[in-house]
Amino acid sequence: MKLHRPANRHLLVALVLLVLPFIIDSLFGHGWVRIADFALLYIMLALGLNIVVGYAGLLDLGYIAFFAVGAYTYALLGSPQFGLHWPVWVVLPLGALLACIFGVLLGAPTLRLRGDYLAIVTLGFGEIIRIFMNNLNAPVNITNGPQGISMIDPLHVGDFSIGQRHELFGLDISSLHLHYYLFLGFTLLVVLVSRRLENSRIGRAWMAIREDEVAASAMGINTRNVKLLAFAMGATFGGISGGLFAGFQGFVSPESFSLMESIMVLCMVVLGGMGNIGGVVLGGVLLVILPEAFRHGAGPLQQALFGAVVVDPESLRMLLFGLALILVMLWRPAGLWPSAQRRRELAPDETVAQQEQETVYDHSR
Amino acid sequence: MTTVADTLLELRGIGKRFGGLAALSEVSLHIRSGEIYGLIGPNGAGKTTLFNIITGLYQLDEGTFQFAGSSYARCKPHVLAHAGIARTFQNIRLFANMTALENVMVGRHVRTHAGIWGALACNRATRDEERAIEKRAHELLHFVGIQRHSNTLAKNLSYGEQRRLEIARALATEPKLLALDEPAAGMNATETESLKELMKKIRDSGVTVLLIEHDVKLIMGLCDRVAVLDYGKKIAEGVPEEVRSNPAVIAAYLGGEVTEAPRPQAGEGLG
């Protein structure tokens, strides 16, 4: 098998992704399959935010609000809270649609804002949604307030619920594995959509706005519509991810949608490589797995080194996370895996050399 | 020009104020199809303000704005781009971190249609359109003479190449009127000369050109007709030779007594 053939490479990646949960399960244990599931959810979120921040250049600090909208839509329509148990294939798209509407609602008043000002407004929006969820338990109880909504229906198709283990093709597959495959499917879909948007007329218009809004509008781009479209698309991804999260977790509460979560998703985008799908995926994987690894590893490690747990692993985790953030921004300001473009931006010498080469080779064409 | 060409752009009584300052007052001009029309004037005369009104960046306070037979007063820039007015900027505004080719491809936005669903479905129509966009972008880079830099980031191009790229990007919108804001600023004599050739080539391809310039010499050798602005007012209009010998224009440029030449009553005391 020749690996440089794209078809073969895709096949290999697909195989690895298919057997991955079993490998993780046997090597690290069941808990890590759950972490892999979360990583996939966060990748979807990060890819959604990447459209708004990476492509269109609109800094959104309240992105988790759309995740919340998707999650609460699923929770309210598929739990004993109202006694509603709508099918997943209705609830998930509905959550995505609602998130999309909220995206436009956020986008519309902020069209004239950029940079710092936009960041502040979106931050406020994110907090408003969370506080609403926190307080909508009186006078009429809708969201159950800070207690959150529990006993949410598991993700299911007809009678086939993936909330329990199943016997498939002679294999005993647990609920966590099933979730993994479902989320993987959605993640691949989101990747595909991102890729197609990136290389389209709309994607170019987003990037033009990111680069220079005045020039973009002088080139005939309706900046209002195109920016709203970016907000709507990003929010839709967030809504889908949120719905899946609610079904997976079986429980949602406002606590899951704090500002810290928004910042975490933003970090995935920025650390991984803004505007580059591969980089964003990498950022998502790292920022879910590393803190978890640290949580599990820091205690025993200290025990072995100093004979006692000197620093609480939880606070050490945040400390190191902050440090890692600073180091990456200092050494790889364009992210761990930047898009080809950003790489060129940050390596001017290389570009000049490349330009020279192109000049030389051009005569032969 | 002996044949009477049809009017492409007609401005009547344009006024624009910024707070208490009247940047433009009572400016009227008409541009005919197929000509190179020059707009000159000393610094602060209101050239760029007028230009920004024509391209929709500013909204006019008074007057009428007719382009290709319809009124476009107080329209957004993208509406005017769609109507067929494309522009370049005095201080170059390219999409710095996109390649030259991508910059021109963005210019095709207004003449193409693929929306979000087209992009997602990636169907035949979208793919064909995408290919046509790329082909046209390559042609335009060739037209302005920077085809070998198509994969270079715009910000890494030389100054003159950036000016050319801006023109290619503007041409990609298939304008009827191409408005160039001081395209020769900061260029040396050779570069200016080849820019002149490019502008003639653009006119010959059927695009009307509106040219703002500081450099009177360039305007004189190139434009079919010229208007002169000073202190927000039009002080002269006509073929270059006529304008050059107009005393008001000379006064404006040489900084003479502005009140002396244009007012006949000032001379009455002498006679």
XYZ file of C-alpha atoms in Angstrom:
636
model
C 0.000 0.000 0.000
C 1.494 3.268 -1.064
C 0.893 5.865 1.596
C 1.381 8.898 -0.546
C -1.721 8.062 -2.557
C -4.460 10.242 -1.020
C -7.092 7.504 -1.269
C -4.884 5.071 0.616
C -4.030 7.636 3.216
C -7.693 8.381 3.776
C -8.351 4.680 4.147
C -5.634 4.378 6.746
C -6.922 7.364 8.718
C -10.427 5.918 8.584
C -9.193 2.571 9.898
C -7.304 4.205 12.750
C -10.319 6.293 13.693
C -12.532 3.191 13.635
C -10.405 1.080 15.949
C -9.259 4.000 18.104
C -11.873 3.599 20.873
C -10.916 -0.046 21.317
C -7.231 0.843 21.496
C -7.889 3.601 24.015
C -10.134 1.300 26.018
C -7.590 -1.484 26.287
C -4.592 0.798 26.888
C -5.948 3.474 29.215
C -9.301 2.227 30.362
C -12.925 3.122 29.928
C -12.680 6.643 31.279
C -10.513 7.695 28.419
C -13.075 6.703 25.821
C -15.389 9.170 27.515
C -12.667 11.800 27.248
C -12.299 10.997 23.543
C -16.043 11.568 23.155
C -15.700 14.954 24.800
C -12.740 15.765 22.595
C -14.929 15.200 19.535
C -17.639 17.483 20.907
C -15.069 20.186 21.558
C -13.586 19.779 18.088
C -17.013 20.483 16.638
C -17.311 23.566 18.810
C -13.847 24.766 17.907
C -14.511 24.280 14.193
C -17.682 26.333 14.536
C -15.842 29.125 16.311
C -13.116 28.887 13.698
C -15.595 30.090 11.086
C -16.353 33.222 13.085
C -12.878 33.960 14.444
C -10.547 32.235 12.004
C -12.247 32.967 8.701
C -14.274 36.121 9.245
C -11.957 37.559 11.903
C -14.760 38.430 14.333
C -13.598 37.865 17.889
C -16.420 36.083 19.714
C -15.983 35.550 23.449
C -19.504 34.282 24.087
C -19.492 31.355 21.728
C -20.427 28.829 24.401
C -23.901 30.438 24.467
C -24.768 28.631 21.230
C -23.595 25.372 22.743
C -25.933 26.168 25.650
C -28.851 26.893 23.324
C -28.383 23.544 21.576
C -27.982 21.681 24.848
C -30.994 23.244 26.547
C -33.175 22.742 23.474
C -32.376 19.046 23.611
C -32.780 18.926 27.374
C -36.163 20.669 27.472
C -37.680 18.664 24.631
C -36.274 15.286 25.633
C -36.539 14.935 29.396
C -39.118 14.587 32.167
C -38.827 18.367 32.754
C -41.914 18.988 30.605
C -42.628 15.332 30.019
C -41.693 15.807 26.386
C -39.753 13.077 24.646
C -39.393 14.292 21.097
C -37.331 12.191 18.723
C -33.680 13.069 18.326
C -33.964 13.737 14.618
C -36.364 16.574 15.432
C -34.647 17.925 18.515
C -31.093 18.081 17.169
C -31.913 20.071 14.016
C -34.229 22.261 16.054
C -31.411 23.015 18.474
C -29.123 23.820 15.553
C -31.763 26.088 14.032
C -32.372 27.900 17.320
C -28.643 28.375 17.808
C -28.452 29.714 14.257
C -31.224 32.218 15.037
C -29.411 33.259 18.195
C -26.260 33.653 16.126
C -28.049 36.112 13.863
C -29.559 37.851 16.902
C -26.095 38.357 18.299
C -24.643 39.288 14.946
C -27.195 41.908 13.936
C -26.504 44.536 16.613
C -22.747 43.994 16.512
C -22.233 44.457 12.772
C -20.509 47.800 13.185
C -18.219 46.598 15.937
C -14.794 45.130 15.542
C -11.967 43.875 17.686
C -12.122 44.764 21.375
C -15.616 46.207 21.200
C -17.051 43.153 19.518
C -15.305 40.938 22.070
C -16.941 42.797 24.961
C -20.428 42.598 23.442
C -20.157 38.896 22.648
C -18.808 38.246 26.125
C -21.886 39.957 27.537
C -24.132 37.909 25.281
C -22.601 34.669 26.486
C -23.153 35.673 30.083
C -26.748 36.757 29.422
C -27.626 33.316 28.074
C -26.009 31.582 31.038
C -27.708 33.856 33.568
C -31.055 33.332 31.842
C -30.641 29.580 32.143
C -29.709 30.070 35.766
C -32.752 32.168 36.626
C -35.532 30.824 34.440
C -36.908 28.737 37.302
C -39.206 31.405 38.709
C -41.977 32.490 38.472
C -42.474 29.773 35.880
C -40.000 26.959 36.087
C -38.551 26.398 32.646
C -34.890 25.521 33.024
C -34.883 24.320 36.612
C -32.355 27.017 37.447
C -28.968 26.147 38.881
C -30.043 22.570 39.563
C -30.110 21.979 35.845
C -32.085 19.371 33.946
C -31.361 15.739 34.541
C -32.539 12.378 33.207
C -32.302 13.642 29.642
C -33.181 11.045 27.012
C -30.119 9.326 25.613
C -29.357 9.779 21.939
C -31.433 7.269 20.058
C -32.724 6.411 16.634
C -36.161 4.854 16.884
C -35.820 2.118 19.476
C -32.090 1.852 19.098
C -30.697 3.846 22.006
C -26.968 4.386 22.142
C -27.220 5.077 25.846
C -26.703 1.373 26.550
C -24.447 -1.413 25.359
C -25.312 -3.335 22.227
C -24.354 -6.529 20.634
C -23.327 -5.639 17.060
C -21.696 -7.903 14.471
C -20.805 -10.301 17.248
C -19.044 -7.519 19.173
C -20.097 -6.206 22.534
C -20.025 -2.440 22.041
C -20.497 -0.133 24.988
C -22.460 3.084 25.016
C -19.267 5.154 25.123
C -18.016 3.496 21.962
C -21.324 4.090 20.220
C -21.211 7.743 21.175
C -17.705 7.907 19.838
C -18.845 6.694 16.421
C -21.817 9.018 16.353
C -19.727 12.032 17.322
C -17.027 11.020 14.885
C -19.605 11.033 12.118
C -20.803 14.503 13.061
C -17.251 15.778 13.431
C -16.320 14.524 9.976
C -19.419 16.218 8.610
C -18.422 19.482 10.275
C -14.887 19.136 8.904
C -16.255 18.563 5.422
C -18.566 21.564 5.665
C -15.730 23.740 6.962
C -13.477 22.678 4.128
C -16.039 23.367 1.464
C -16.868 26.751 2.939
C -13.205 27.667 3.195
C -12.630 27.174 -0.519
C -15.776 28.844 -1.719
C -16.925 32.258 -2.793
C -18.419 32.796 0.659
C -15.221 31.685 2.378
C -13.186 34.140 0.353
C -15.634 36.902 1.216
C -15.190 36.073 4.938
C -11.443 36.282 4.625
C -11.672 39.520 2.670
C -13.697 41.011 5.529
C -11.122 39.748 8.001
C -8.370 41.434 6.021
C -10.014 44.754 5.199
C -13.694 45.411 5.604
C -13.742 48.694 3.682
C -11.965 47.196 0.690
C -14.232 44.144 0.844
C -17.331 46.274 0.646
C -15.809 48.315 -2.186
C -15.371 45.022 -4.038
C -19.107 44.483 -3.879
C -19.317 42.221 -0.850
C -22.426 42.860 1.197
C -20.555 42.855 4.481
C -23.697 42.801 6.604
C -25.069 39.605 5.084
C -21.736 37.866 4.874
C -20.918 38.587 8.523
C -24.345 37.423 9.646
C -23.784 34.259 7.655
C -20.528 33.645 9.528
C -22.258 34.097 12.881
C -25.117 31.854 11.794
C -22.871 29.066 10.509
C -20.637 29.119 13.563
C -23.628 29.109 15.893
C -25.227 26.192 14.026
C -22.180 24.015 14.656
C -22.293 25.058 18.301
C -25.969 24.132 18.510
C -25.434 20.661 17.062
C -22.562 20.038 19.411
C -24.665 21.258 22.331
C -27.532 18.903 21.512
C -25.153 15.953 21.320
C -23.580 17.025 24.597
C -26.961 17.044 26.387
C -27.842 13.598 25.077
C -24.442 12.210 25.966
C -24.188 13.680 29.440
C -27.837 13.143 30.389
C -27.628 16.294 32.448
C -27.207 19.985 31.736
C -26.786 22.900 34.099
C -25.755 26.534 33.574
C -22.403 25.731 35.136
C -21.283 23.964 31.960
C -21.587 27.158 29.934
C -19.407 29.595 31.819
C -17.096 32.175 30.301
C -14.188 29.830 31.004
C -15.657 27.384 28.489
C -15.858 30.077 25.803
C -12.257 30.952 26.441
C -11.275 27.295 26.346
C -12.821 26.877 22.902
C -11.174 30.074 21.723
C -7.849 28.736 22.995
C -8.338 25.564 20.964
C -8.775 27.669 17.842
C -5.898 30.034 18.546
C -3.435 27.471 19.913
C -4.120 24.949 17.206
C -3.911 27.378 14.347
C -6.573 29.905 13.482
C -8.158 29.354 10.109
C -6.625 25.918 9.593
C -8.998 22.994 10.046
C -6.233 20.536 10.929
C -4.806 22.933 13.465
C -8.164 23.541 15.102
C -8.762 19.785 15.382
C -5.320 19.380 16.922
C -6.021 22.238 19.338
C -9.291 20.596 20.379
C -7.671 17.215 20.974
C -4.757 18.639 22.953
C -6.786 20.941 25.151
C -9.171 18.164 26.128
C -6.635 15.399 26.592
C -3.692 17.215 28.183
C -5.572 18.665 31.165
C -7.173 15.269 31.772
C -3.851 13.494 31.552
C -2.506 16.020 33.959
C -5.389 15.600 36.358
C -4.726 11.872 36.479
C -0.951 12.053 36.343
C 0.050 14.975 38.543
C -0.937 13.436 41.876
C 0.879 10.111 41.496
C 3.885 11.850 39.985
C 4.270 14.165 42.956
C 3.781 11.229 45.271
C 6.639 9.444 43.557
C 8.951 12.463 43.445
C 8.379 14.129 46.801
C 6.631 11.416 48.728
C 3.594 13.647 49.138
C 1.135 15.667 47.043
C 2.642 19.141 47.410
C 0.413 21.136 45.081
C -3.194 20.330 44.391
C -3.280 18.821 40.867
C -6.303 20.915 39.952
C -4.578 24.261 40.565
C -1.343 23.003 39.068
C -3.282 22.088 35.961
C -4.491 25.657 35.432
C -1.044 27.021 36.205
C 0.599 24.854 33.582
C -2.183 25.517 31.128
C -1.565 29.245 31.404
C 2.153 28.723 31.039
C 1.680 26.568 27.951
C -0.530 29.255 26.464
C 2.104 31.928 26.954
C 4.870 29.747 25.560
C 2.948 28.794 22.451
C 2.016 32.406 21.772
C 5.648 33.438 22.161
C 7.158 30.740 20.015
C 4.409 29.813 17.629
C 2.188 32.869 17.442
C 0.264 31.459 14.515
C -0.616 28.305 16.431
C 0.818 24.817 16.562
C -0.356 23.941 13.088
C -1.024 27.171 11.234
C -2.655 27.406 7.848
C -0.236 27.659 4.949
C -1.107 31.307 4.707
C -0.370 32.201 8.300
C 2.877 30.310 8.038
C 3.884 32.470 5.135
C 2.828 35.571 7.021
C 5.189 34.778 9.835
C 8.129 33.722 7.720
C 8.805 36.690 5.461
C 12.336 35.610 4.590
C 11.163 32.280 3.358
C 8.545 33.966 1.225
C 11.078 36.176 -0.434
C 13.227 33.160 -1.194
C 10.230 31.347 -2.588
C 9.336 34.379 -4.652
C 12.829 34.447 -6.097
C 12.577 30.801 -7.007
C 9.240 31.305 -8.653
C 10.748 34.105 -10.694
C 13.521 31.817 -11.852
C 11.317 28.879 -12.655
C 8.643 30.913 -14.314
C 10.563 31.262 -17.541
C 10.368 27.554 -18.156
C 6.578 27.517 -18.001
C -13.340 63.997 -29.222
C -15.736 64.810 -31.981
C -18.410 62.213 -31.335
C -20.757 62.936 -28.461
C -20.490 59.914 -26.229
C -23.279 59.149 -23.795
C -22.952 60.283 -20.237
C -22.000 57.515 -17.826
C -21.818 59.421 -14.570
C -23.521 62.683 -13.843
C -23.173 64.608 -10.606
C -25.162 67.772 -10.000
C -24.752 70.189 -7.134
C -22.957 67.767 -4.858
C -22.455 69.042 -1.316
C -20.786 67.313 1.600
C -20.145 68.686 5.062
C -18.145 67.281 7.929
C -19.517 69.066 10.945
C -19.155 72.751 10.166
C -16.669 72.218 7.371
C -18.011 72.199 3.836
C -15.726 69.693 2.140
C -17.594 69.978 -1.146
C -20.142 72.455 -2.356
C -22.044 72.712 -5.606
C -19.789 70.316 -7.487
C -21.198 69.143 -10.806
C -19.488 67.020 -13.362
C -20.313 64.463 -15.973
C -18.161 61.653 -17.233
C -18.715 60.227 -20.696
C -18.452 56.574 -21.579
C -15.068 55.529 -22.825
C -12.969 58.469 -21.682
C -10.241 58.949 -19.141
C -11.466 61.706 -16.875
C -9.007 63.408 -14.585
C -9.761 65.052 -11.295
C -6.997 67.260 -9.977
C -6.520 69.856 -7.300
C -4.182 70.832 -4.541
C -4.044 68.960 -1.240
C -7.271 69.181 0.716
C -9.279 70.302 -2.283
C -11.892 67.594 -1.749
C -10.822 65.142 -4.448
C -10.869 62.099 -2.241
C -14.113 63.201 -0.592
C -15.774 63.410 -3.981
C -14.262 60.097 -4.875
C -15.603 58.483 -1.720
C -19.053 59.811 -2.543
C -18.875 58.339 -6.029
C -17.876 54.945 -4.626
C -20.395 54.979 -1.769
C -18.011 55.268 1.144
C -19.489 58.658 2.070
C -23.096 59.666 1.646
C -23.727 62.982 -0.077
C -25.613 65.756 1.748
C -26.924 67.578 -1.305
C -27.200 67.017 -5.015
C -28.017 64.220 -7.421
C -25.944 61.264 -8.471
C -26.854 59.530 -11.722
C -24.905 56.540 -12.972
C -25.740 54.711 -16.191
C -29.212 56.199 -16.170
C -30.246 55.476 -12.576
C -29.935 57.400 -9.360
C -27.485 56.096 -6.784
C -27.478 58.810 -4.137
C -26.824 57.434 -0.627
C -26.067 53.870 -1.681
C -23.726 51.486 0.094
C -20.368 50.710 -1.550
C -21.374 47.161 -2.468
C -24.455 48.455 -4.299
C -22.288 50.783 -6.358
C -19.806 48.005 -7.045
C -22.706 45.964 -8.330
C -23.878 48.891 -10.448
C -20.444 48.987 -12.061
C -18.193 51.405 -10.178
C -14.940 49.897 -8.962
C -12.173 51.693 -7.156
C -8.651 51.576 -5.853
C -7.448 53.303 -2.724
C -4.969 56.115 -2.255
C -3.228 54.202 0.521
C -3.352 50.717 -0.915
C -5.948 48.490 0.739
C -5.333 44.982 -0.472
C -6.264 41.827 1.413
C -2.733 41.663 2.730
C -2.646 38.054 3.855
C -4.290 36.578 0.799
C -2.411 35.731 -2.368
C -2.539 37.967 -5.399
C -4.768 35.430 -7.125
C -7.168 35.259 -4.168
C -7.352 39.038 -4.054
C -8.540 39.126 -7.643
C -10.893 36.185 -7.023
C -12.572 38.214 -4.274
C -13.177 40.870 -6.907
C -15.277 38.333 -8.829
C -17.634 38.026 -5.840
C -20.090 40.590 -7.086
C -20.499 38.946 -10.518
C -20.874 35.385 -9.262
C -23.629 33.688 -7.354
C -22.627 30.563 -5.450
C -24.133 30.827 -1.987
C -23.832 28.758 1.102
C -25.829 25.859 -0.322
C -23.801 25.801 -3.490
C -20.625 25.674 -1.437
C -21.953 22.850 0.740
C -23.342 20.769 -2.095
C -20.285 21.537 -4.227
C -22.361 20.700 -7.282
C -21.379 21.053 -10.898
C -22.614 24.633 -11.251
C -20.538 25.739 -8.267
C -17.441 23.930 -9.460
C -17.781 25.413 -12.935
C -18.238 28.873 -11.495
C -15.235 28.411 -9.240
C -13.106 27.381 -12.193
C -14.319 30.354 -14.236
C -13.471 32.705 -11.343
C -9.955 31.351 -11.158
C -9.462 31.528 -14.902
C -10.658 35.117 -15.067
C -8.433 36.045 -12.113
C -5.411 34.620 -13.910
C -6.318 36.565 -17.044
C -6.559 39.804 -15.097
C -3.236 39.250 -13.361
C -1.795 38.741 -16.811
C -3.522 41.891 -18.063
C -1.888 44.076 -15.421
C 1.385 42.206 -15.813
C 1.903 40.480 -12.479
C 0.871 36.938 -13.419
C 4.108 35.459 -12.134
C 3.265 36.603 -8.607
C -0.133 34.974 -8.507
C 0.743 32.862 -5.453
C 2.542 35.575 -3.536
C 0.836 37.145 -0.552
C -0.334 40.615 -1.471
C 1.699 42.236 1.280
C 4.909 40.746 -0.068
C 4.521 42.340 -3.477
C 6.510 45.422 -4.354
C 4.783 48.769 -4.164
C 4.197 49.082 -7.886
C 2.924 45.509 -8.080
C 0.506 46.188 -5.251
C -0.892 49.140 -7.185
C -1.326 46.897 -10.202
C -2.943 44.183 -8.139
C -5.441 46.686 -6.804
C -6.323 47.597 -10.363
C -6.700 43.932 -11.333
C -8.947 43.340 -8.316
C -11.088 46.327 -9.265
C -11.307 45.159 -12.877
C -12.486 41.765 -11.679
C -15.785 43.355 -10.665
C -16.406 44.126 -14.373
C -16.795 47.852 -13.820
C -18.209 50.349 -16.274
C -16.288 53.031 -14.411
C -12.915 52.368 -12.849
C -12.024 54.998 -10.267
C -8.331 55.251 -9.428
C -7.250 57.279 -6.415
C -3.724 58.608 -7.033
C -2.445 55.428 -8.659
C 0.940 56.963 -9.438
C 1.631 58.185 -5.904
C 5.115 57.176 -4.853
C 6.096 55.736 -8.219
C 9.219 56.571 -10.146
C 9.187 57.870 -13.703
C 9.467 54.440 -15.359
C 6.722 52.950 -13.241
C 4.495 55.945 -13.911
C 5.065 55.599 -17.620
C 4.067 51.940 -17.665
C 1.048 52.730 -15.470
C 0.006 55.255 -18.087
C 0.143 52.534 -20.735
C -1.945 50.284 -18.518
C -4.605 52.954 -18.117
C -4.782 53.456 -21.859
C -5.119 49.713 -22.265
C -7.971 49.706 -19.767
C -9.752 52.498 -21.605
C -9.296 50.701 -24.903
C -10.885 47.595 -23.409
C -14.042 49.664 -22.975
C -13.828 50.725 -19.337
C -14.235 54.390 -18.483
C -11.551 55.647 -16.138
C -11.834 58.304 -13.458
C -8.420 59.332 -12.288
C -7.555 61.428 -9.270
C -4.081 62.777 -9.472
C -1.777 65.095 -7.770
C 0.734 65.022 -10.563
C -0.554 67.452 -13.193
C 1.923 66.254 -15.791
C 0.546 62.721 -15.739
C -3.004 63.969 -16.083
C -2.165 66.241 -18.974
C -0.635 63.550 -21.101
C -3.314 60.999 -20.438
C -6.762 62.394 -19.774
C -9.390 63.226 -22.338
C -10.993 65.735 -20.010
C -10.033 67.216 -16.671
C -11.827 68.885 -13.782
C -10.041 70.931 -11.165
C -11.182 71.174 -7.553
C -10.061 73.780 -5.084
C -11.475 74.342 -1.593
C -14.351 71.984 -2.331
C -15.446 73.777 -5.490
C -14.940 72.993 -9.129
C -12.921 75.815 -10.586
C -12.367 74.505 -14.097
C -13.317 71.704 -16.465
C -12.324 70.908 -20.019
C -9.659 69.374 -22.208
C -6.212 69.409 -20.590
C -4.756 72.259 -22.689
C -7.642 74.533 -21.840
C -7.450 73.768 -18.151
C -3.715 74.231 -18.023
C -3.945 77.793 -19.230
C -6.903 78.666 -16.997
C -5.767 81.457 -14.674
C -7.828 80.145 -11.751
C -6.080 76.810 -11.989
C -2.677 78.418 -12.145
C -3.551 80.512 -9.134
C -4.723 77.478 -7.199
C -1.587 75.538 -7.970
C 0.948 78.295 -7.666
C -0.699 79.699 -4.577
C -1.311 83.136 -6.093
C -4.094 85.474 -5.078
C -7.059 83.195 -5.431
C -9.522 86.036 -5.585
C -7.709 87.921 -8.335
C -8.027 85.861 -11.472
C -11.538 84.389 -11.512
C -13.365 87.556 -10.618
C -13.664 90.020 -13.463
C -14.676 92.904 -11.212
C -11.278 92.761 -9.563
C -9.730 93.892 -12.806
C -12.187 96.748 -13.318
C -10.172 99.177 -11.258
C -7.262 98.763 -13.625
C -9.242 99.623 -16.718
